[in-house]
Coordinates of C-alpha atoms in Angstrom, one line a residue:
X1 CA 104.0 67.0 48.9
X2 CA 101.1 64.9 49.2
X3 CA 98.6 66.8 46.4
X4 CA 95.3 68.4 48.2
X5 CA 92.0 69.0 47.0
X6 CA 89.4 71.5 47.9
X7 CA 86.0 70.9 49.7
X8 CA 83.1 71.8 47.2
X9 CA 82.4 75.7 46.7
X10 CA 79.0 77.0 44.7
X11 CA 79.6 80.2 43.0
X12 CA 77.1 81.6 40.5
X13 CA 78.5 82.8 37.3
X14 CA 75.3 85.0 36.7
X15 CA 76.2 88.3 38.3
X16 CA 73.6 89.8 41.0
X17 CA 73.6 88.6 44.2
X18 CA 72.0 91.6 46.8
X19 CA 74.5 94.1 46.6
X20 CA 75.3 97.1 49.0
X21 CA 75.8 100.2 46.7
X22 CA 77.9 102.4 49.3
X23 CA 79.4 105.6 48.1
X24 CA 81.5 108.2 49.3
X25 CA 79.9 111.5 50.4
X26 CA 81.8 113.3 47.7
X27 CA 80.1 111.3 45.1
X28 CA 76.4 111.4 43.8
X29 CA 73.8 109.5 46.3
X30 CA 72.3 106.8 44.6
X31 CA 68.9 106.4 43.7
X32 CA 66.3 105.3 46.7
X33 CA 67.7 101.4 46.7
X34 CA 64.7 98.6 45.7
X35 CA 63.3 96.2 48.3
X36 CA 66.0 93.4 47.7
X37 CA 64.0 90.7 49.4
X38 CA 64.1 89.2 45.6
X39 CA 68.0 88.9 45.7
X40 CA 68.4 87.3 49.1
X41 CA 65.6 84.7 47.3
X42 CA 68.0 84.4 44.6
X43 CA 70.7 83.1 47.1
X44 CA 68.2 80.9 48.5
X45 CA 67.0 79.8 45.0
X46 CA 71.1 78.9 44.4
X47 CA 71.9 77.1 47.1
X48 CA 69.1 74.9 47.1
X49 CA 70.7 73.6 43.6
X50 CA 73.4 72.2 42.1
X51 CA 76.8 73.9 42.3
X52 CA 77.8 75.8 38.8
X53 CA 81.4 75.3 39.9
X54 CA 83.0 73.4 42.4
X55 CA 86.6 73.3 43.6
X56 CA 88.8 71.7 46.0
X57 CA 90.0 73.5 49.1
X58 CA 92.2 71.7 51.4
X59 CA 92.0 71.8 55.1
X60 CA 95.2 74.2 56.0
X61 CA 97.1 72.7 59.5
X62 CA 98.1 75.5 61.6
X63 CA 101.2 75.3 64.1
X64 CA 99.9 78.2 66.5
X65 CA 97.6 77.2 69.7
X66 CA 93.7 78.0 68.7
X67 CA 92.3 80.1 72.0
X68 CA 89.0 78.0 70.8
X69 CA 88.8 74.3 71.0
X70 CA 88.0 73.6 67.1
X71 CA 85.6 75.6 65.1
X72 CA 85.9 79.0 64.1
X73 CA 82.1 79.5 64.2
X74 CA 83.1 79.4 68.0
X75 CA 85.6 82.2 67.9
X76 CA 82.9 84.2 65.9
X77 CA 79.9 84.0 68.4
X78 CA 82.7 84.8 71.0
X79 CA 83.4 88.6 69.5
X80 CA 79.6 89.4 69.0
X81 CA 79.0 92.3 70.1
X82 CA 75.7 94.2 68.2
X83 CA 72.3 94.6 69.8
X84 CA 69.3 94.9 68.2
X85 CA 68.6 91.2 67.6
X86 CA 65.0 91.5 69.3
X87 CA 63.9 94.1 67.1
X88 CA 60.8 93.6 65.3
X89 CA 62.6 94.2 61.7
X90 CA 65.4 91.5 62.8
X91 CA 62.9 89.1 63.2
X92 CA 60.9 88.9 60.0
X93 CA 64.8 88.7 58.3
X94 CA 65.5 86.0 60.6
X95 CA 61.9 84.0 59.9
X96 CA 62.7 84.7 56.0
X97 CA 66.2 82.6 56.6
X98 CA 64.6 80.2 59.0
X99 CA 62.4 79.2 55.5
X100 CA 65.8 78.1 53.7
X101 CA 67.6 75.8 56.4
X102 CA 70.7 74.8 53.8
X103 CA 71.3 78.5 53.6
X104 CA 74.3 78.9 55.8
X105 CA 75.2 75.8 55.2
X106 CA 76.3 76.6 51.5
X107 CA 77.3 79.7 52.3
X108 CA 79.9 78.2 55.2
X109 CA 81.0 76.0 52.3
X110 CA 81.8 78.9 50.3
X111 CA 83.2 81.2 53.3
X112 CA 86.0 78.2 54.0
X113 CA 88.5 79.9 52.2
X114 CA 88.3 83.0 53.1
X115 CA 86.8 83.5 56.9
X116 CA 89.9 82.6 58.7
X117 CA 91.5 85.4 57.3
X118 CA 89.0 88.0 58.0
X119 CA 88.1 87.0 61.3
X120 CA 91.8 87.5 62.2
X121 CA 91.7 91.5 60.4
X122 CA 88.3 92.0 61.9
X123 CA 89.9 90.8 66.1
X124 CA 93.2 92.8 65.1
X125 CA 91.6 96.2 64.5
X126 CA 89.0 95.8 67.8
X127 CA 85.7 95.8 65.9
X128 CA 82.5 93.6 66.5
X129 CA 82.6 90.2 65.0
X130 CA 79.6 90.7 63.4
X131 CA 81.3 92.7 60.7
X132 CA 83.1 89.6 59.4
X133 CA 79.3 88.2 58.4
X134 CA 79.0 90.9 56.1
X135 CA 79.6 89.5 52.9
X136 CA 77.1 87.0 53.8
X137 CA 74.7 89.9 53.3
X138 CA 76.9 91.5 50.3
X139 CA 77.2 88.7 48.3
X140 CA 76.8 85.7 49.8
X141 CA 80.6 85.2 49.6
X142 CA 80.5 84.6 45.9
X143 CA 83.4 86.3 45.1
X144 CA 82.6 86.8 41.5
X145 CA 79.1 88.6 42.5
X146 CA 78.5 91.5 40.2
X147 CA 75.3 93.6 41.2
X148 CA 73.2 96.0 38.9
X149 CA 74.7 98.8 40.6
X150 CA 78.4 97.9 39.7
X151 CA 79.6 96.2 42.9
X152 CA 82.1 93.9 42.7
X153 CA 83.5 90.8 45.1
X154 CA 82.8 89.9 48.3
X155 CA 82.2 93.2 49.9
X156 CA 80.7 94.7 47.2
X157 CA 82.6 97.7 46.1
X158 CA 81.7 100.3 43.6
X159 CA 84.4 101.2 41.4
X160 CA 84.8 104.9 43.0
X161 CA 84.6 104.1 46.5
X162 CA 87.2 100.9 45.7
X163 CA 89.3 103.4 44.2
X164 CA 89.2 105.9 46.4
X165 CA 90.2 103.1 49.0
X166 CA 93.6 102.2 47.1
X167 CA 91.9 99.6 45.2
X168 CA 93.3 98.9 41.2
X169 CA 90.8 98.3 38.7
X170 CA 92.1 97.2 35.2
X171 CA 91.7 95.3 32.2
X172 CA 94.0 92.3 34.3
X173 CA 93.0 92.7 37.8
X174 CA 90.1 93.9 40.2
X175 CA 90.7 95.0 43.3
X176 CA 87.2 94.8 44.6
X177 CA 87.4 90.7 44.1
X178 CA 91.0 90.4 45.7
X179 CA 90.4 88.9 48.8
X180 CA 93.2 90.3 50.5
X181 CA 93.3 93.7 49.4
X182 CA 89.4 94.3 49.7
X183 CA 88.6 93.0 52.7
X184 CA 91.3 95.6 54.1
X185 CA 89.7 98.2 52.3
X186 CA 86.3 97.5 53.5
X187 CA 87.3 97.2 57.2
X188 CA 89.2 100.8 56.6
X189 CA 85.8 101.9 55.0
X190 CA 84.2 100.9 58.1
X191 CA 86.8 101.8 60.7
X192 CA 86.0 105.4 59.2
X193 CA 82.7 105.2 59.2
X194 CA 82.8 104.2 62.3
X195 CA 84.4 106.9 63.9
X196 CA 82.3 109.4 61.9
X197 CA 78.9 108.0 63.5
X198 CA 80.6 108.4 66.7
X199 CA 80.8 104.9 67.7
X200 CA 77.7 103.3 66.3
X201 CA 77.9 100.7 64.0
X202 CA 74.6 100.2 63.0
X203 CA 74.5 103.9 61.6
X204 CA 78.0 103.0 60.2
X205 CA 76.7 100.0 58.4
X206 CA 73.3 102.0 56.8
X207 CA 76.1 104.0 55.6
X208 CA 78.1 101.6 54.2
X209 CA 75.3 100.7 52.4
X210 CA 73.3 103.6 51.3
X211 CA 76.2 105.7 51.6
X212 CA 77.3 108.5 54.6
X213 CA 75.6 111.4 52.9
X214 CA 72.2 109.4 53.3
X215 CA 72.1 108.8 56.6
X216 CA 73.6 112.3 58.3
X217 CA 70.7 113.7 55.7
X218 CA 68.0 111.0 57.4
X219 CA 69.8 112.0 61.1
X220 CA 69.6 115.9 60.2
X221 CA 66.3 115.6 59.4
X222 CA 65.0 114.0 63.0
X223 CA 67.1 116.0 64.5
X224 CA 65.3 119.1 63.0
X225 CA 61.5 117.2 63.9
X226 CA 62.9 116.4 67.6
X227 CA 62.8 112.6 66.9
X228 CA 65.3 110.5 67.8
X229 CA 68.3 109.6 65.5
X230 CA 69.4 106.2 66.3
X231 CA 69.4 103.6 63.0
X232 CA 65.9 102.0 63.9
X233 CA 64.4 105.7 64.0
X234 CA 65.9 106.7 60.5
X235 CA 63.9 107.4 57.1
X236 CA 66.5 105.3 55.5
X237 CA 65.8 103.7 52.1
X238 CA 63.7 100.1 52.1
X239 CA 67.2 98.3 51.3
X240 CA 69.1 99.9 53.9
X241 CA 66.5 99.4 56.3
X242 CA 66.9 96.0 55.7
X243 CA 70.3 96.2 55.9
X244 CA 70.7 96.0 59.1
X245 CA 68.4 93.5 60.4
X246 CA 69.8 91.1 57.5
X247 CA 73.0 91.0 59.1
X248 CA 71.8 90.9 63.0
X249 CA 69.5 87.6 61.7
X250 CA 72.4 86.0 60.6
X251 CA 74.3 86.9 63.7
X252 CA 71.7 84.8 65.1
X253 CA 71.4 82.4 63.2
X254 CA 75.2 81.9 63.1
X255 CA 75.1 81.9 67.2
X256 CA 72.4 79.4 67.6
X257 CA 71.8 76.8 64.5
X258 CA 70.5 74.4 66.4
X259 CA 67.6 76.2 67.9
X260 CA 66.7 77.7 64.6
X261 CA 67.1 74.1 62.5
X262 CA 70.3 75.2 60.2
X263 CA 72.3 73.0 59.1
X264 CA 75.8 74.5 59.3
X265 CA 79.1 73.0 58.5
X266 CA 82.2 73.6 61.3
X267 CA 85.1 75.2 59.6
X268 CA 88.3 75.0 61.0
X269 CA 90.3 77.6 63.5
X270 CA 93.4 77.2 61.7
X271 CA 95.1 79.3 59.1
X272 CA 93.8 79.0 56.0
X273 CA 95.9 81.0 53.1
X274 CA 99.3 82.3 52.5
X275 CA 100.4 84.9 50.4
X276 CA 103.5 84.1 47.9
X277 CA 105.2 87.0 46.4
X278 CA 106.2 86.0 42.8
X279 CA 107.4 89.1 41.5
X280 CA 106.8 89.0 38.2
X281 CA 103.7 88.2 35.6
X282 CA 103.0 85.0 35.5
X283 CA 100.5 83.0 33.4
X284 CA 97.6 81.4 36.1
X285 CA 98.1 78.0 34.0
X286 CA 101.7 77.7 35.4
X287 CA 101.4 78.6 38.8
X288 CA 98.8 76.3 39.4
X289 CA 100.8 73.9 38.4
X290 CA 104.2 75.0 40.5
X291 CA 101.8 75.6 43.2
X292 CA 100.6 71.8 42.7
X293 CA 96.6 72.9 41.9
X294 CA 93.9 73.1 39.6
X295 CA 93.4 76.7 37.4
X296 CA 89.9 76.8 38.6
X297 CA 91.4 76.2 42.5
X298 CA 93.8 79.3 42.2
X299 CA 91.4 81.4 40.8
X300 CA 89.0 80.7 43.5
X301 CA 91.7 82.1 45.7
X302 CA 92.8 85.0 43.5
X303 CA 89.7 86.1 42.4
X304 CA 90.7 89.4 41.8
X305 CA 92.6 88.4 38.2
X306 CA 90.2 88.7 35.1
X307 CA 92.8 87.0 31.9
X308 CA 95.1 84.1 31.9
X309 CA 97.6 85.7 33.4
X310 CA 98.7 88.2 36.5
X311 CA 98.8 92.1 35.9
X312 CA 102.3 92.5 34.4
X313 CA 101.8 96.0 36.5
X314 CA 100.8 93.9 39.7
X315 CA 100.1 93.1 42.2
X316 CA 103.0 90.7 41.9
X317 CA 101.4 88.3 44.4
X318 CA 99.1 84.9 44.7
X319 CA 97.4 83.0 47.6
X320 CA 97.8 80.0 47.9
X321 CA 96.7 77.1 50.7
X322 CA 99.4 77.0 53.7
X323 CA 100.3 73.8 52.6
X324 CA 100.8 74.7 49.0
X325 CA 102.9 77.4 50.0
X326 CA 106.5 76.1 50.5
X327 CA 106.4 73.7 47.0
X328 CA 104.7 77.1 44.8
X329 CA 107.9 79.2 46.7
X330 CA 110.4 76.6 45.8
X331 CA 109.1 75.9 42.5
X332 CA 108.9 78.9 41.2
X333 CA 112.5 79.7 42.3
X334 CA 113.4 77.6 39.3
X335 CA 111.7 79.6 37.0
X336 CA 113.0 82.4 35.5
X337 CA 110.8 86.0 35.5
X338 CA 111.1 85.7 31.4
X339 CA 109.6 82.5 31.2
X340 CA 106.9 82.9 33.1
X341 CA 104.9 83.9 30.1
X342 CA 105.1 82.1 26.8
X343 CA 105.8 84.6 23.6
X344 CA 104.3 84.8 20.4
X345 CA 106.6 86.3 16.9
X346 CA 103.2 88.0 15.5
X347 CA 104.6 89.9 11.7
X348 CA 102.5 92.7 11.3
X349 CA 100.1 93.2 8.3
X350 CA 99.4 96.0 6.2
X351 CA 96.8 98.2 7.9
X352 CA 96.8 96.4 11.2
X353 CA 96.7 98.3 14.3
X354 CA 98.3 97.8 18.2
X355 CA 94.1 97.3 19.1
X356 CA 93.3 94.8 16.7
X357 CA 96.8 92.6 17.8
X358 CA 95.9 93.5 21.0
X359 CA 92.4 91.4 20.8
X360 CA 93.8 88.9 18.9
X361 CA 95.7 87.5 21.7
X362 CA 93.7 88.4 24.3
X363 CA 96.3 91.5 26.0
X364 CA 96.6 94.5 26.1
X365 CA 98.3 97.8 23.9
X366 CA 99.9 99.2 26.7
X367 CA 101.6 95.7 27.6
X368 CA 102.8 95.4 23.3
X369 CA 103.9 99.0 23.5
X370 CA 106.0 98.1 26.5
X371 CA 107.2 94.8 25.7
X372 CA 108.2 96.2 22.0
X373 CA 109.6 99.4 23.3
X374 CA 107.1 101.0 20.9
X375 CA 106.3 105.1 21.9
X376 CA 102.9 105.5 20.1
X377 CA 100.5 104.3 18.2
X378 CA 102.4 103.8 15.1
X379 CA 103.8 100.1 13.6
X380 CA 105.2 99.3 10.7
X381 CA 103.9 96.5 8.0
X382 CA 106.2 93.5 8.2
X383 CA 108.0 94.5 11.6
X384 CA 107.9 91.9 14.4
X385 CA 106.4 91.9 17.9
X386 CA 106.7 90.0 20.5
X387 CA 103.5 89.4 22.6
X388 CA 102.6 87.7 25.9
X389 CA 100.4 84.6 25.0
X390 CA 98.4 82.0 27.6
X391 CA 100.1 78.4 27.6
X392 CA 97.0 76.7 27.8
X393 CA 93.4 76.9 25.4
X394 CA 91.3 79.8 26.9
X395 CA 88.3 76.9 28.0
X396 CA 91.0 76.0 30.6
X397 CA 90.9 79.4 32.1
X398 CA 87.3 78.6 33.1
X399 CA 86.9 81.1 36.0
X400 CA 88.7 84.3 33.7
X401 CA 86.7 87.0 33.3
X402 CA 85.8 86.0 29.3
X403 CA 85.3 82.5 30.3
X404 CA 82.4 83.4 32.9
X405 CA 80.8 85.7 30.3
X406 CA 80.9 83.2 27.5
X407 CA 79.7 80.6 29.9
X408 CA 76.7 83.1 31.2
X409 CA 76.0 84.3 27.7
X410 CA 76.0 80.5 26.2
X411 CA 73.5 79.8 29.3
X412 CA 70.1 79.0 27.4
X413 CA 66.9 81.4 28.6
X414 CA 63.7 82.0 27.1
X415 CA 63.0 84.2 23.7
X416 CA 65.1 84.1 20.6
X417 CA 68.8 84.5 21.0
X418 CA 70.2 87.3 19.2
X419 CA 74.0 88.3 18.8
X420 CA 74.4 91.7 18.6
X421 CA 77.7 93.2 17.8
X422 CA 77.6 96.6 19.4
X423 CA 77.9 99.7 17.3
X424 CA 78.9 103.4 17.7
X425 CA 76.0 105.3 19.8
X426 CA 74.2 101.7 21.0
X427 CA 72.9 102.1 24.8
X428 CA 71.6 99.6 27.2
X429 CA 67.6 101.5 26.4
X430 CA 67.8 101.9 22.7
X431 CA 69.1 97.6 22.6
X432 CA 65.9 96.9 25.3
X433 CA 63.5 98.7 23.0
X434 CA 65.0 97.3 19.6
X435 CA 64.7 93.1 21.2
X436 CA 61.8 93.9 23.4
X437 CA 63.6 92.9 26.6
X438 CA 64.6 95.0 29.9
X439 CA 67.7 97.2 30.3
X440 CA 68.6 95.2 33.5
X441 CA 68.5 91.4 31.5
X442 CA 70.4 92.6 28.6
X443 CA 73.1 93.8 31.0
X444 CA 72.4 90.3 33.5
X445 CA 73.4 88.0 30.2
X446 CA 76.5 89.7 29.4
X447 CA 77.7 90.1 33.1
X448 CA 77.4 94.2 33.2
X449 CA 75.5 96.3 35.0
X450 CA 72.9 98.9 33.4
X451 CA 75.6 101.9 34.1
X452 CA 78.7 99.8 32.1
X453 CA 79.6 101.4 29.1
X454 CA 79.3 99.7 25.8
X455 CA 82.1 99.5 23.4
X456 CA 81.7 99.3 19.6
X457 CA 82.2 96.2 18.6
X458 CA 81.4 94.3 21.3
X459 CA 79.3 91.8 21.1
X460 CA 75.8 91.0 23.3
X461 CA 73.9 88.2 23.4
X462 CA 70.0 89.7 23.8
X463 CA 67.3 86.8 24.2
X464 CA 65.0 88.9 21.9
X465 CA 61.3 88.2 22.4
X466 CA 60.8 86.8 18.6
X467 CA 62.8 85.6 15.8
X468 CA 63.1 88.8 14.0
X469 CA 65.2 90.0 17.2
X470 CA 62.0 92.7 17.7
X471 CA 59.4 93.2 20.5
X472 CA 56.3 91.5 18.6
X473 CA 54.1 94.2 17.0
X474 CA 57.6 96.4 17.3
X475 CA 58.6 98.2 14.0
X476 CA 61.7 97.5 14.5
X477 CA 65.0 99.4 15.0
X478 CA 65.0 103.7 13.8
X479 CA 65.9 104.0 10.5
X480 CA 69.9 104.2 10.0
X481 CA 70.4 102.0 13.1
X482 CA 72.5 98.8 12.2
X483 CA 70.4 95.3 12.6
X484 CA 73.5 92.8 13.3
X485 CA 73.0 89.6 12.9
X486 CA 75.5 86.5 13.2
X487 CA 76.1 84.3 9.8
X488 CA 77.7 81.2 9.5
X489 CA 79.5 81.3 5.8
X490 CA 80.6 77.8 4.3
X491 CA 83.9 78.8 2.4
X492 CA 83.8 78.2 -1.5
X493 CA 86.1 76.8 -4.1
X494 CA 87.9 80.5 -5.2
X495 CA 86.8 82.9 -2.4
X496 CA 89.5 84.1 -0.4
X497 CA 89.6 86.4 2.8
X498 CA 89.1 89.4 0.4
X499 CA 86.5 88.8 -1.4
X500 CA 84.2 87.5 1.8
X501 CA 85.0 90.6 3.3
X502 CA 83.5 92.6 -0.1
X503 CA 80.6 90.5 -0.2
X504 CA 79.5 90.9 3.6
X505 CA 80.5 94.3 3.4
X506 CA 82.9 93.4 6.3
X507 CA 86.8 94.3 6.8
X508 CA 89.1 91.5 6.7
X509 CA 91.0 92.6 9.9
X510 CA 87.5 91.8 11.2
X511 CA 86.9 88.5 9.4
X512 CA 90.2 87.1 10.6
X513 CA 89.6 88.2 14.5
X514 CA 86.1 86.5 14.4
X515 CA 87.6 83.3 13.1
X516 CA 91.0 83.6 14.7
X517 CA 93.0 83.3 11.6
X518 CA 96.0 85.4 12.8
X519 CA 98.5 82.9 10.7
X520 CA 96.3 81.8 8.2
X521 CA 96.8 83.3 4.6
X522 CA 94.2 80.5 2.7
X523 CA 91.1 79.2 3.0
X524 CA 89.7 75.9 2.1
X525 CA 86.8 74.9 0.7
X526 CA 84.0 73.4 3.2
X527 CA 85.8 76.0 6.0
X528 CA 83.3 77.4 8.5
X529 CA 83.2 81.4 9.5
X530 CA 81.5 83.3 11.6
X531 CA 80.4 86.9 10.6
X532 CA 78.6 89.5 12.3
X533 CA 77.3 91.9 9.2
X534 CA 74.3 94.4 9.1
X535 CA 71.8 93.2 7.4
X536 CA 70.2 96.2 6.2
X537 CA 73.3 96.4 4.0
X538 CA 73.3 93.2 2.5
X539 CA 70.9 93.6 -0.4
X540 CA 72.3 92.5 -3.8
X541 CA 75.4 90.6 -1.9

């Protein structure tokens, strides 16, 4: 088959892009949302540059009759069925998008992929066609958006509502980014929400972003004041009341370019992705290249993965373009399941644990406890294990989860950048107080969101506001609290791994992670390492 290449998509790498935080009514109601007129400026701000990634998406060729000429912009306006387009509050959202013309331009570029197939869920189920713009409004369709608030992927799910929803989260794959399984979710969400607001979808959609529990509240409350309980009537929060309007401006925008001066790119009516079951893990590196793309193209598509590989738990599945489908079928029929991954013989050392093997090649316990048939915690010094490995250098995994951090955290800002490997009782406040920074940047530039939790040792990069990695005029961190710092050590004729580690006051199963040393029992003089020590215990070293 003729090899294809995608059309360019933009997606940032940085995280927030205006999120919805929607919650179940079971769960806690979040906090009175900020104005996000800031975000949708950030989208703005993006698109007007250059792309930080771009891929190649084919043009998929459909055999089925289109019931539109061409374009599926046309068989969007066709299914519009909202009103509120003349309100007051729709209007200064729609003269804030008429300010950045290339808007849905970019963001057509980006939808390509992915519109086709969520136009088709959104006509199946009967609901207005204005509900397949709302990741416009989510996230822009970036589907690697990550808010402040924890939302996730094109529809912006938080983790209990995706859960709740049927939606996996784990160390290998997230649910809320799977195109496929989230946009089901989220047109279940609504369908539900839907039905609980009787029928009106603009009080479904303030709940789907402020959550159902805020708005029967607001509606209780004008019911109780003999005012009238319709969504433009509601004491919603500022970003829900917002919302709303956002999504009707686009509605018109999307059903009149021309009269409004957007540019907007026609995407085809024609099926646009195909889902290959594959059964099995299989490493991202391969598959692209049985499906006859690039790493950074199947990713795009399968968003959802976070490592080098598939969930060995599944979902055993990929999507692929239509036309990529039959060769990454037949391909991979010649590959068997066991192969799919390459395998490492790692000989354990005395004192190591399943954790620290774990880290060092980038899996997971569970997955060495299974592949070993090991029931436990407990290995044994000079036993073997086998363990799933990536076929390629990590760099070439460029849209994995640890590849768009590094690439976010390498990104150079303002201040003083400080590495700070996390330690036992560190929080998001007691770092922004130590480096002088907000709780909100610290979590931006490692890709988190202020409610993650932190995990001793990882490591954060701060950009501290001066070179002691301290607020100016700050006196610095409590007493007891760790300062870590990274060194670069130049290896000397005599040391060895051991007595490093003594020196720094640093463990040696630590030393060789940091430097990836798993099979290397010598060092050499002139040899670079990286060590993260405390430098409060350093003195005398």
């Amino acid at each position: 088959m003729t090899p294809t290449r995608l059309l360019l998509l933009g997606f940032t790498l940085s995280g927030v892009i205006g999120c919805a935080q929607f919650q179940l009514q079971s769960e806690s109601t979040p906090e009175t949302p900020e104005d996000t007129t800031a975000d949708v400026k950030l989208w703005a701000d993006f698109l007007d540059a250059p792309d930080a990634i771009s891929a190649a998406v084919p043009p998929a060729i459909s055999e089925q009759a289109s019931p539109y000429p061409d374009d599926l912009w046309a068989r969007v306006r066709a299914g519009f069925a909202m009103d509120g387009v003349d309100h007051e509050r729709t209007a200064a959202e729609l003269a804030y998008y008429k300010r950045h013309p290339v808007f849905l331009d970019r963001v057509s570029e980006r939808a390509t992929p992915y519109l086709y197939h969520i136009v088709s869920e959104v006509e199946a189920r009967g609901m207005p066609m204005e509900i397949a713009l709302l990741p416009v409004v989510e996230s822009a369709f970036q589907p690697f958006a990550y808010s402040h608030g924890r939302a996730a992927g094109i529809w912006q799910f938080i983790p209990g509502t995706a859960r709740h929803f049927g939606l996996k989260q784990t160390w290998w794959y997230d649910g809320r980014r799977d195109i496929i399984a989230s946009t089901e979710a989220a047109l279940t969400y609504l369908e539900r929400l839907n039905n609980m607001f009787d029928g009106d979808w603009q009080l479904a959609l303030a709940a789907y972003n402020a959550g159902e529990g805020t708005v029967m509240r607001a509606i209780r409350r004008n019911q109780a004041e003999g005012l009238p309980t319709d969504y433009w009537s509601l004491r919603l929060p500022q970003e829900t009341r917002q919302y709303v309007p956002r999504l009707l401006a686009i509605r018109e925008l999307v059903d009149a370019p021309d009269e409004h001066g957007m540019a907007m790119r026609s995407i085809p009516n024609q099926p646009y992705l195909e889902v290959v079951e594959v059964g099995s893990q299989i490493d991202l590196a391969l598959a692209a290249d049985l499906a006859d793309l690039t790493i950074d193209e199947l990713y795009v598509l399968n968003p959802g993965f976070n490592r080098w590989a598939t969930d060995p738990e599944g979902p055993h599945r990929l999507v692929v373009p239509i036309d990529n489908a039959e060769v990454f079928a037949g391909n991979l029929e010649s590959i068997p399941p066991a192969e799919r991954v390459q395998w490492a013989r790692h000989r354990v050392e005395p004192g190591q644990t399943l954790g620290q093997i774990a880290r060092r090649y980038n899996t997971t316990v569970s997955v060495l406890q299974e592949t070993n048939n090991i029931n436990g915690h407990v290995i044994r010094a000079g036993s073997h294990l086998i363990v799933p490995t990536s076929s390629r250098p990590s760099q070439q995994y460029a849209l994995s989860a640890d590849q768009r951090l590094t690439r976010n955290q390498n990104r150079s800002r303002n201040g003083n950048r400080v590495e700070h490997r996390v330690q036992r009782g560190d929080t998001f406040w007691g770092l922004s107080r130590r480096y002088g920074v907000g709780v909100r940047q610290i979590a931006q530039w490692n890709n988190m969101a202020p409610a993650d939790t932190l995990r001793p040792g990882q490591t954060l990069v701060i950009w501290a506001s001066d070179s002691n990695g301290r607020q100016a005029g700050n006196n610095g961190p409590a007493q007891g609290q760790p300062i870590v710092q990274r060194v670069r050590y130049t290896v000397r004729q005599g040391d060895s791994l051991y007595r490093i580690a003594q020196r720094f006051r640093v463990s040696v199963d630590d030393l060789r992670a940091w430097n990836n040393l798993s099979g290397q029992r010598y060092l050499q003089p002139g040899q670079q390492l990286t060590l993260h020590v405390d430098v409060r215990n350093q003195s005398g070293s």
